[in-house]
PDB file of C-alpha atoms in Angstrom:
ATOM      1  CA  UNK A   1     -12.566 130.451 -79.950  1.00  0.00           C
ATOM      2  CA  UNK A   2     -13.931 127.163 -78.984  1.00  0.00           C
ATOM      3  CA  UNK A   3     -11.034 125.486 -80.858  1.00  0.00           C
ATOM      4  CA  UNK A   4      -8.563 127.425 -78.572  1.00  0.00           C
ATOM      5  CA  UNK A   5     -10.354 126.399 -75.426  1.00  0.00           C
ATOM      6  CA  UNK A   6     -10.452 122.735 -76.582  1.00  0.00           C
ATOM      7  CA  UNK A   7      -6.691 122.941 -77.353  1.00  0.00           C
ATOM      8  CA  UNK A   8      -5.861 124.284 -73.871  1.00  0.00           C
ATOM      9  CA  UNK A   9      -8.137 121.635 -72.287  1.00  0.00           C
ATOM     10  CA  UNK A  10      -6.281 118.899 -74.054  1.00  0.00           C
ATOM     11  CA  UNK A  11      -2.858 120.454 -73.292  1.00  0.00           C
ATOM     12  CA  UNK A  12      -1.370 119.109 -70.088  1.00  0.00           C
ATOM     13  CA  UNK A  13       0.176 122.108 -68.073  1.00  0.00           C
ATOM     14  CA  UNK A  14       1.594 121.812 -64.436  1.00  0.00           C
ATOM     15  CA  UNK A  15       0.202 125.069 -63.025  1.00  0.00           C
ATOM     16  CA  UNK A  16       0.976 124.077 -59.298  1.00  0.00           C
ATOM     17  CA  UNK A  17       4.681 123.242 -59.853  1.00  0.00           C
ATOM     18  CA  UNK A  18       5.865 126.199 -57.640  1.00  0.00           C
ATOM     19  CA  UNK A  19       3.825 124.819 -54.791  1.00  0.00           C
ATOM     20  CA  UNK A  20       5.441 121.360 -55.198  1.00  0.00           C
ATOM     21  CA  UNK A  21       8.825 122.917 -55.316  1.00  0.00           C
ATOM     22  CA  UNK A  22       8.243 124.723 -52.112  1.00  0.00           C
ATOM     23  CA  UNK A  23       6.976 121.641 -50.472  1.00  0.00           C
ATOM     24  CA  UNK A  24      10.096 119.657 -51.643  1.00  0.00           C
ATOM     25  CA  UNK A  25      12.380 122.365 -50.339  1.00  0.00           C
ATOM     26  CA  UNK A  26      10.719 122.460 -46.898  1.00  0.00           C
ATOM     27  CA  UNK A  27      10.932 118.593 -46.689  1.00  0.00           C
ATOM     28  CA  UNK A  28      14.686 118.483 -47.353  1.00  0.00           C
ATOM     29  CA  UNK A  29      15.308 121.436 -44.900  1.00  0.00           C
ATOM     30  CA  UNK A  30      13.425 119.527 -42.237  1.00  0.00           C
ATOM     31  CA  UNK A  31      15.414 116.396 -42.891  1.00  0.00           C
ATOM     32  CA  UNK A  32      18.693 118.251 -42.757  1.00  0.00           C
ATOM     33  CA  UNK A  33      17.800 120.038 -39.626  1.00  0.00           C
ATOM     34  CA  UNK A  34      16.856 116.773 -37.840  1.00  0.00           C
ATOM     35  CA  UNK A  35      20.169 115.087 -38.829  1.00  0.00           C
ATOM     36  CA  UNK A  36      22.338 117.694 -37.106  1.00  0.00           C
ATOM     37  CA  UNK A  37      21.417 116.798 -33.543  1.00  0.00           C
ATOM     38  CA  UNK A  38      22.106 113.073 -34.319  1.00  0.00           C
ATOM     39  CA  UNK A  39      25.557 113.990 -35.604  1.00  0.00           C
ATOM     40  CA  UNK A  40      26.312 116.123 -32.648  1.00  0.00           C
ATOM     41  CA  UNK A  41      25.045 113.299 -30.265  1.00  0.00           C
ATOM     42  CA  UNK A  42      27.439 110.772 -32.027  1.00  0.00           C
ATOM     43  CA  UNK A  43      30.410 113.139 -31.706  1.00  0.00           C
ATOM     44  CA  UNK A  44      29.753 113.607 -28.028  1.00  0.00           C
ATOM     45  CA  UNK A  45      29.708 109.795 -27.437  1.00  0.00           C
ATOM     46  CA  UNK A  46      32.963 109.411 -29.340  1.00  0.00           C
ATOM     47  CA  UNK A  47      34.517 112.104 -27.190  1.00  0.00           C
ATOM     48  CA  UNK A  48      33.345 110.537 -23.952  1.00  0.00           C
ATOM     49  CA  UNK A  49      34.781 107.119 -25.133  1.00  0.00           C
ATOM     50  CA  UNK A  50      38.187 108.800 -25.790  1.00  0.00           C
ATOM     51  CA  UNK A  51      38.217 110.551 -22.354  1.00  0.00           C
ATOM     52  CA  UNK A  52      37.268 107.226 -20.702  1.00  0.00           C
ATOM     53  CA  UNK A  53      40.064 105.465 -22.570  1.00  0.00           C
ATOM     54  CA  UNK A  54      42.564 108.161 -21.505  1.00  0.00           C
ATOM     55  CA  UNK A  55      41.472 107.881 -17.970  1.00  0.00           C
ATOM     56  CA  UNK A  56      41.877 104.000 -18.069  1.00  0.00           C
ATOM     57  CA  UNK A  57      45.383 104.413 -19.581  1.00  0.00           C
ATOM     58  CA  UNK A  58      46.454 106.785 -16.874  1.00  0.00           C
ATOM     59  CA  UNK A  59      45.187 104.439 -14.084  1.00  0.00           C
ATOM     60  CA  UNK A  60      47.022 101.406 -15.630  1.00  0.00           C
ATOM     61  CA  UNK A  61      50.261 103.402 -15.907  1.00  0.00           C
ATOM     62  CA  UNK A  62      49.949 104.512 -12.307  1.00  0.00           C
ATOM     63  CA  UNK A  63      49.280 100.897 -11.108  1.00  0.00           C
ATOM     64  CA  UNK A  64      52.261  99.495 -13.084  1.00  0.00           C
ATOM     65  CA  UNK A  65      54.620 102.138 -11.522  1.00  0.00           C
ATOM     66  CA  UNK A  66      53.329 101.225  -8.019  1.00  0.00           C
ATOM     67  CA  UNK A  67      53.906  97.459  -8.732  1.00  0.00           C
ATOM     68  CA  UNK A  68      57.382  98.287 -10.102  1.00  0.00           C
ATOM     69  CA  UNK A  69      58.200 100.095  -6.922  1.00  0.00           C
ATOM     70  CA  UNK A  70      56.964  97.114  -4.728  1.00  0.00           C
ATOM     71  CA  UNK A  71      58.890  94.607  -6.855  1.00  0.00           C
ATOM     72  CA  UNK A  72      62.008  96.792  -6.516  1.00  0.00           C
ATOM     73  CA  UNK A  73      61.663  96.925  -2.808  1.00  0.00           C
ATOM     74  CA  UNK A  74      61.212  93.110  -2.434  1.00  0.00           C
ATOM     75  CA  UNK A  75      64.326  92.685  -4.579  1.00  0.00           C
ATOM     76  CA  UNK A  76      66.345  94.959  -2.312  1.00  0.00           C
ATOM     77  CA  UNK A  77      65.125  92.998   0.719  1.00  0.00           C
ATOM     78  CA  UNK A  78      66.134  89.635  -0.920  1.00  0.00           C
ATOM     79  CA  UNK A  79      69.573  91.036  -1.865  1.00  0.00           C
ATOM     80  CA  UNK A  80      70.187  92.108   1.692  1.00  0.00           C
ATOM     81  CA  UNK A  81      69.195  88.760   3.146  1.00  0.00           C
ATOM     82  CA  UNK A  82      71.518  86.971   0.596  1.00  0.00           C
ATOM     83  CA  UNK A  83      74.370  89.315   1.657  1.00  0.00           C
ATOM     84  CA  UNK A  84      73.839  88.311   5.344  1.00  0.00           C
ATOM     85  CA  UNK A  85      73.602  84.694   4.547  1.00  0.00           C
ATOM     86  CA  UNK A  86      76.860  84.986   2.469  1.00  0.00           C
ATOM     87  CA  UNK A  87      78.510  86.747   5.359  1.00  0.00           C
ATOM     88  CA  UNK A  88      77.547  83.991   7.819  1.00  0.00           C
ATOM     89  CA  UNK A  89      78.753  81.250   5.332  1.00  0.00           C
ATOM     90  CA  UNK A  90      82.050  82.984   4.994  1.00  0.00           C
ATOM     91  CA  UNK A  91      82.392  83.093   8.828  1.00  0.00           C
ATOM     92  CA  UNK A  92      81.737  79.402   8.967  1.00  0.00           C
ATOM     93  CA  UNK A  93      84.192  78.613   6.270  1.00  0.00           C
ATOM     94  CA  UNK A  94      86.795  80.690   8.210  1.00  0.00           C
ATOM     95  CA  UNK A  95      86.136  78.854  11.406  1.00  0.00           C
ATOM     96  CA  UNK A  96      86.506  75.395   9.567  1.00  0.00           C
ATOM     97  CA  UNK A  97      89.738  76.575   8.041  1.00  0.00           C
ATOM     98  CA  UNK A  98      91.102  77.515  11.409  1.00  0.00           C
ATOM     99  CA  UNK A  99      90.014  74.217  12.924  1.00  0.00           C
ATOM    100  CA  UNK A 100      91.623  72.341   9.974  1.00  0.00           C
ATOM    101  CA  UNK A 101      94.968  74.111  10.490  1.00  0.00           C
ATOM    102  CA  UNK A 102      94.954  73.382  14.239  1.00  0.00           C
ATOM    103  CA  UNK A 103      94.190  69.721  13.447  1.00  0.00           C
ATOM    104  CA  UNK A 104      97.066  69.654  10.984  1.00  0.00           C
ATOM    105  CA  UNK A 105      99.401  71.160  13.576  1.00  0.00           C
ATOM    106  CA  UNK A 106      98.432  68.432  16.081  1.00  0.00           C
ATOM    107  CA  UNK A 107      98.895  65.748  13.515  1.00  0.00           C
ATOM    108  CA  UNK A 108     102.374  67.004  12.736  1.00  0.00           C
ATOM    109  CA  UNK A 109     103.286  67.101  16.397  1.00  0.00           C
ATOM    110  CA  UNK A 110     102.064  63.481  16.898  1.00  0.00           C
ATOM    111  CA  UNK A 111     104.085  62.362  13.889  1.00  0.00           C
ATOM    112  CA  UNK A 112     107.249  64.062  15.289  1.00  0.00           C
ATOM    113  CA  UNK A 113     106.751  62.591  18.781  1.00  0.00           C
ATOM    114  CA  UNK A 114     108.742  59.341  19.495  1.00  0.00           C
ATOM    115  CA  UNK A 115     107.074  55.981  19.308  1.00  0.00           C
ATOM    116  CA  UNK A 116     105.998  54.160  22.485  1.00  0.00           C
ATOM    117  CA  UNK A 117     108.630  51.406  22.043  1.00  0.00           C
ATOM    118  CA  UNK A 118     111.502  54.000  22.008  1.00  0.00           C
ATOM    119  CA  UNK A 119     109.970  55.998  24.894  1.00  0.00           C
ATOM    120  CA  UNK A 120     111.284  55.254  28.383  1.00  0.00           C
ATOM    121  CA  UNK A 121     109.135  53.190  30.742  1.00  0.00           C
ATOM    122  CA  UNK A 122     108.686  55.980  33.281  1.00  0.00           C
ATOM    123  CA  UNK A 123     106.997  58.248  30.566  1.00  0.00           C
ATOM    124  CA  UNK A 124     103.248  58.672  30.919  1.00  0.00           C
ATOM    125  CA  UNK A 125     100.980  57.088  28.208  1.00  0.00           C
ATOM    126  CA  UNK A 126      98.905  58.992  25.643  1.00  0.00           C
ATOM    127  CA  UNK A 127      95.305  59.428  26.741  1.00  0.00           C
ATOM    128  CA  UNK A 128      92.397  60.195  24.214  1.00  0.00           C
ATOM    129  CA  UNK A 129      94.665  60.872  21.399  1.00  0.00           C
ATOM    130  CA  UNK A 130      96.656  63.666  23.229  1.00  0.00           C
ATOM    131  CA  UNK A 131     100.402  63.217  23.764  1.00  0.00           C
ATOM    132  CA  UNK A 132     101.797  63.982  27.231  1.00  0.00           C
ATOM    133  CA  UNK A 133     105.192  65.816  27.158  1.00  0.00           C
ATOM    134  CA  UNK A 134     107.972  63.698  28.426  1.00  0.00           C
ATOM    135  CA  UNK A 135     110.339  65.152  30.902  1.00  0.00           C
ATOM    136  CA  UNK A 136     114.007  64.991  30.002  1.00  0.00           C
ATOM    137  CA  UNK A 137     116.127  63.770  32.779  1.00  0.00           C
ATOM    138  CA  UNK A 138     119.824  64.595  32.866  1.00  0.00           C
ATOM    139  CA  UNK A 139     122.157  61.533  33.416  1.00  0.00           C
ATOM    140  CA  UNK A 140     124.029  61.557  36.616  1.00  0.00           C
ATOM    141  CA  UNK A 141     127.534  62.884  36.565  1.00  0.00           C
ATOM    142  CA  UNK A 142     130.092  60.111  37.271  1.00  0.00           C
ATOM    143  CA  UNK A 143     133.840  60.033  37.469  1.00  0.00           C
ATOM    144  CA  UNK A 144     135.956  59.859  34.358  1.00  0.00           C
ATOM    145  CA  UNK A 145     137.649  56.747  35.652  1.00  0.00           C
ATOM    146  CA  UNK A 146     134.401  54.663  35.226  1.00  0.00           C
ATOM    147  CA  UNK A 147     133.844  55.168  31.445  1.00  0.00           C
ATOM    148  CA  UNK A 148     133.879  51.432  30.762  1.00  0.00           C
ATOM    149  CA  UNK A 149     131.377  50.800  33.474  1.00  0.00           C
ATOM    150  CA  UNK A 150     129.144  53.519  32.078  1.00  0.00           C
ATOM    151  CA  UNK A 151     129.080  51.863  28.668  1.00  0.00           C
ATOM    152  CA  UNK A 152     128.169  48.567  30.176  1.00  0.00           C
ATOM    153  CA  UNK A 153     125.375  50.094  32.097  1.00  0.00           C
ATOM    154  CA  UNK A 154     123.942  51.785  29.028  1.00  0.00           C
ATOM    155  CA  UNK A 155     123.796  48.485  27.148  1.00  0.00           C
ATOM    156  CA  UNK A 156     122.346  46.832  30.188  1.00  0.00           C
ATOM    157  CA  UNK A 157     119.673  49.544  30.485  1.00  0.00           C
ATOM    158  CA  UNK A 158     118.552  49.026  26.913  1.00  0.00           C
ATOM    159  CA  UNK A 159     118.108  45.272  27.454  1.00  0.00           C
ATOM    160  CA  UNK A 160     116.151  45.931  30.700  1.00  0.00           C
ATOM    161  CA  UNK A 161     113.862  48.349  28.897  1.00  0.00           C
ATOM    162  CA  UNK A 162     113.279  45.899  25.971  1.00  0.00           C
ATOM    163  CA  UNK A 163     112.476  43.176  28.567  1.00  0.00           C
ATOM    164  CA  UNK A 164     110.198  45.421  30.448  1.00  0.00           C
ATOM    165  CA  UNK A 165     108.343  46.406  27.278  1.00  0.00           C
ATOM    166  CA  UNK A 166     107.897  42.766  26.382  1.00  0.00           C
ATOM    167  CA  UNK A 167     106.597  42.023  29.779  1.00  0.00           C
ATOM    168  CA  UNK A 168     104.009  44.960  29.605  1.00  0.00           C
ATOM    169  CA  UNK A 169     103.058  43.691  26.165  1.00  0.00           C
ATOM    170  CA  UNK A 170     102.394  40.240  27.390  1.00  0.00           C
ATOM    171  CA  UNK A 171     100.571  41.482  30.466  1.00  0.00           C
ATOM    172  CA  UNK A 172      98.205  43.602  28.361  1.00  0.00           C
ATOM    173  CA  UNK A 173      97.578  40.637  25.980  1.00  0.00           C
ATOM    174  CA  UNK A 174      96.718  38.471  28.914  1.00  0.00           C
ATOM    175  CA  UNK A 175      94.362  41.050  30.252  1.00  0.00           C
ATOM    176  CA  UNK A 176      92.674  41.390  26.978  1.00  0.00           C
ATOM    177  CA  UNK A 177      92.185  37.622  26.656  1.00  0.00           C
ATOM    178  CA  UNK A 178      90.733  37.403  30.172  1.00  0.00           C
ATOM    179  CA  UNK A 179      88.359  40.287  29.458  1.00  0.00           C
ATOM    180  CA  UNK A 180      87.209  38.728  26.163  1.00  0.00           C
ATOM    181  CA  UNK A 181      86.658  35.343  28.011  1.00  0.00           C
ATOM    182  CA  UNK A 182      84.490  37.054  30.620  1.00  0.00           C
ATOM    183  CA  UNK A 183      82.390  38.685  27.989  1.00  0.00           C
ATOM    184  CA  UNK A 184      79.042  36.769  27.610  1.00  0.00           C
ATOM    185  CA  UNK A 185      78.590  35.080  24.185  1.00  0.00           C
ATOM    186  CA  UNK A 186      75.440  35.694  22.331  1.00  0.00           C
ATOM    187  CA  UNK A 187      73.215  32.509  22.076  1.00  0.00           C
ATOM    188  CA  UNK A 188      71.338  32.101  18.792  1.00  0.00           C
ATOM    189  CA  UNK A 189      67.724  31.172  19.464  1.00  0.00           C
ATOM    190  CA  UNK A 190      64.672  30.515  17.160  1.00  0.00           C
ATOM    191  CA  UNK A 191      60.927  30.588  17.581  1.00  0.00           C
ATOM    192  CA  UNK A 192      59.247  27.612  15.956  1.00  0.00           C
ATOM    193  CA  UNK A 193      55.486  27.033  15.407  1.00  0.00           C
ATOM    194  CA  UNK A 194      54.585  23.235  14.784  1.00  0.00           C
ATOM    195  CA  UNK A 195      51.488  21.821  13.380  1.00  0.00           C
ATOM    196  CA  UNK A 196      50.836  18.342  14.809  1.00  0.00           C
ATOM    197  CA  UNK A 197      48.105  16.418  13.083  1.00  0.00           C
ATOM    198  CA  UNK A 198      46.264  13.514  14.460  1.00  0.00           C
ATOM    199  CA  UNK A 199      45.021  10.385  12.680  1.00  0.00           C
ATOM    200  CA  UNK A 200      41.243  11.082  12.960  1.00  0.00           C
ATOM    201  CA  UNK A 201      38.578  12.992  14.865  1.00  0.00           C
ATOM    202  CA  UNK A 202      38.543  10.199  17.650  1.00  0.00           C
ATOM    203  CA  UNK A 203      42.163  11.033  18.637  1.00  0.00           C
ATOM    204  CA  UNK A 204      42.550  12.296  22.220  1.00  0.00           C
ATOM    205  CA  UNK A 205      44.030  15.692  21.646  1.00  0.00           C
ATOM    206  CA  UNK A 206      44.794  16.265  25.323  1.00  0.00           C
ATOM    207  CA  UNK A 207      46.827  13.173  25.434  1.00  0.00           C
ATOM    208  CA  UNK A 208      48.551  14.166  22.156  1.00  0.00           C
ATOM    209  CA  UNK A 209      49.570  17.501  23.583  1.00  0.00           C
ATOM    210  CA  UNK A 210      50.767  15.715  26.720  1.00  0.00           C
ATOM    211  CA  UNK A 211      53.019  13.537  24.616  1.00  0.00           C
ATOM    212  CA  UNK A 212      54.354  16.406  22.615  1.00  0.00           C
ATOM    213  CA  UNK A 213      55.237  18.316  25.756  1.00  0.00           C
ATOM    214  CA  UNK A 214      56.834  15.202  27.077  1.00  0.00           C
ATOM    215  CA  UNK A 215      59.773  15.780  24.610  1.00  0.00           C
ATOM    216  CA  UNK A 216      62.524  17.264  26.738  1.00  0.00           C
ATOM    217  CA  UNK A 217      65.904  18.413  25.484  1.00  0.00           C
ATOM    218  CA  UNK A 218      68.716  20.902  26.469  1.00  0.00           C
ATOM    219  CA  UNK A 219      67.808  24.204  24.882  1.00  0.00           C
ATOM    220  CA  UNK A 220      64.187  23.412  24.283  1.00  0.00           C
ATOM    221  CA  UNK A 221      61.317  25.441  25.853  1.00  0.00           C
ATOM    222  CA  UNK A 222      57.625  24.756  25.069  1.00  0.00           C
ATOM    223  CA  UNK A 223      55.235  27.645  24.794  1.00  0.00           C
ATOM    224  CA  UNK A 224      51.495  28.271  24.147  1.00  0.00           C
ATOM    225  CA  UNK A 225      49.306  25.873  22.118  1.00  0.00           C
ATOM    226  CA  UNK A 226      45.871  25.873  20.641  1.00  0.00           C
ATOM    227  CA  UNK A 227      43.592  23.452  18.566  1.00  0.00           C
ATOM    228  CA  UNK A 228      42.853  24.487  14.983  1.00  0.00           C
ATOM    229  CA  UNK A 229      40.020  22.999  12.979  1.00  0.00           C
ATOM    230  CA  UNK A 230      41.147  21.210   9.869  1.00  0.00           C
ATOM    231  CA  UNK A 231      37.830  19.728   8.455  1.00  0.00           C
ATOM    232  CA  UNK A 232      35.414  16.901   8.954  1.00  0.00           C
ATOM    233  CA  UNK A 233      35.635  17.273  12.715  1.00  0.00           C
ATOM    234  CA  UNK A 234      39.366  16.877  12.770  1.00  0.00           C
ATOM    235  CA  UNK A 235      41.459  19.438  14.689  1.00  0.00           C
ATOM    236  CA  UNK A 236      45.256  19.827  14.732  1.00  0.00           C
ATOM    237  CA  UNK A 237      47.470  20.908  17.590  1.00  0.00           C
ATOM    238  CA  UNK A 238      49.427  24.119  16.949  1.00  0.00           C
ATOM    239  CA  UNK A 239      52.199  24.532  19.530  1.00  0.00           C
ATOM    240  CA  UNK A 240      55.018  27.057  19.868  1.00  0.00           C
ATOM    241  CA  UNK A 241      58.476  26.457  21.253  1.00  0.00           C
ATOM    242  CA  UNK A 242      61.814  28.381  21.553  1.00  0.00           C
ATOM    243  CA  UNK A 243      65.070  26.403  20.827  1.00  0.00           C
ATOM    244  CA  UNK A 244      68.703  27.092  20.849  1.00  0.00           C
ATOM    245  CA  UNK A 245      70.034  26.721  17.346  1.00  0.00           C
ATOM    246  CA  UNK A 246      73.213  25.068  18.320  1.00  0.00           C
ATOM    247  CA  UNK A 247      71.455  22.370  20.498  1.00  0.00           C
ATOM    248  CA  UNK A 248      68.050  21.692  18.967  1.00  0.00           C
ATOM    249  CA  UNK A 249      66.796  21.547  15.365  1.00  0.00           C
ATOM    250  CA  UNK A 250      63.551  20.917  13.509  1.00  0.00           C
ATOM    251  CA  UNK A 251      64.748  17.416  12.457  1.00  0.00           C
ATOM    252  CA  UNK A 252      65.145  16.501  16.090  1.00  0.00           C
ATOM    253  CA  UNK A 253      61.668  17.814  17.079  1.00  0.00           C
ATOM    254  CA  UNK A 254      59.946  15.957  14.187  1.00  0.00           C
ATOM    255  CA  UNK A 255      61.749  12.732  14.895  1.00  0.00           C
ATOM    256  CA  UNK A 256      60.902  12.816  18.677  1.00  0.00           C
ATOM    257  CA  UNK A 257      57.333  13.785  18.202  1.00  0.00           C
ATOM    258  CA  UNK A 258      56.499  11.276  15.376  1.00  0.00           C
ATOM    259  CA  UNK A 259      57.531   8.426  17.795  1.00  0.00           C
ATOM    260  CA  UNK A 260      54.142   8.754  19.354  1.00  0.00           C
ATOM    261  CA  UNK A 261      52.686   7.032  16.312  1.00  0.00           C
ATOM    262  CA  UNK A 262      49.414   6.117  18.175  1.00  0.00           C
ATOM    263  CA  UNK A 263      48.446   9.667  18.253  1.00  0.00           C
ATOM    264  CA  UNK A 264      50.512  11.694  15.809  1.00  0.00           C
ATOM    265  CA  UNK A 265      50.114  11.301  12.040  1.00  0.00           C
ATOM    266  CA  UNK A 266      52.584  14.017  10.856  1.00  0.00           C
ATOM    267  CA  UNK A 267      54.508  17.219  12.131  1.00  0.00           C
ATOM    268  CA  UNK A 268      54.932  20.251   9.952  1.00  0.00           C
ATOM    269  CA  UNK A 269      56.794  23.522  10.629  1.00  0.00           C
ATOM    270  CA  UNK A 270      54.297  26.340  10.320  1.00  0.00           C
ATOM    271  CA  UNK A 271      56.658  29.244  11.116  1.00  0.00           C
ATOM    272  CA  UNK A 272      60.352  29.658  11.825  1.00  0.00           C
ATOM    273  CA  UNK A 273      61.700  33.024  13.098  1.00  0.00           C
ATOM    274  CA  UNK A 274      65.100  33.901  14.427  1.00  0.00           C
ATOM    275  CA  UNK A 275      65.071  35.642  17.768  1.00  0.00           C
TER     276      UNK A 275
END
């Protein structure tokens, strides 16, 4: 009996296994029951995202349709404006075409009209490019017995017309020459700025300017002047004059001014401008 008890004591037997099985089963059931709400929550989130995406797609489609309608209206407006512009341009082209045809007709009439040399003296001259219609005069009726006299008169009238045309031509040439002679001729002038340098700082600059202005010539007019410092107490005279190009030149001015050798060392042209 004692040996059997010892055997069962040493034998390892799991008497509480049903309890552990129940505990394991309850544990897994609790885990599975808690995972269902999470899955449902994830499914609801996905459905909300899908609905939001559908709503955004519908809004974008509606906006694109509105933009398309606006673009179509603007396109129609531009087409109408282009049609109006095209119509106005066509009208302008038609007006130009009519004006050109009128001008061609006038040129043709002028080309067909007789030259001034062949026209009679009593005919009125052309004014501003428009020809004045000449009146046809019928020759006087004479007797048949004077045929020879009529021929002589015709030749004589031609010679008189040629002489009269020549006289009118010479008179017009003379008037043109007189008119051209009375027209004032343009005188070319220049403005010259001269630098007149003295010998030293002891030179009397007032006397030097007086000597320069004493130079007189036809077509020479002296202007303003001033003293410009050069250095070491020396100042040069800067004077302006206006000359007629055909009468006075820079060489003449330099030659006349340098004659005052007691005061003037040199003369230079600082500026030369045509007027």
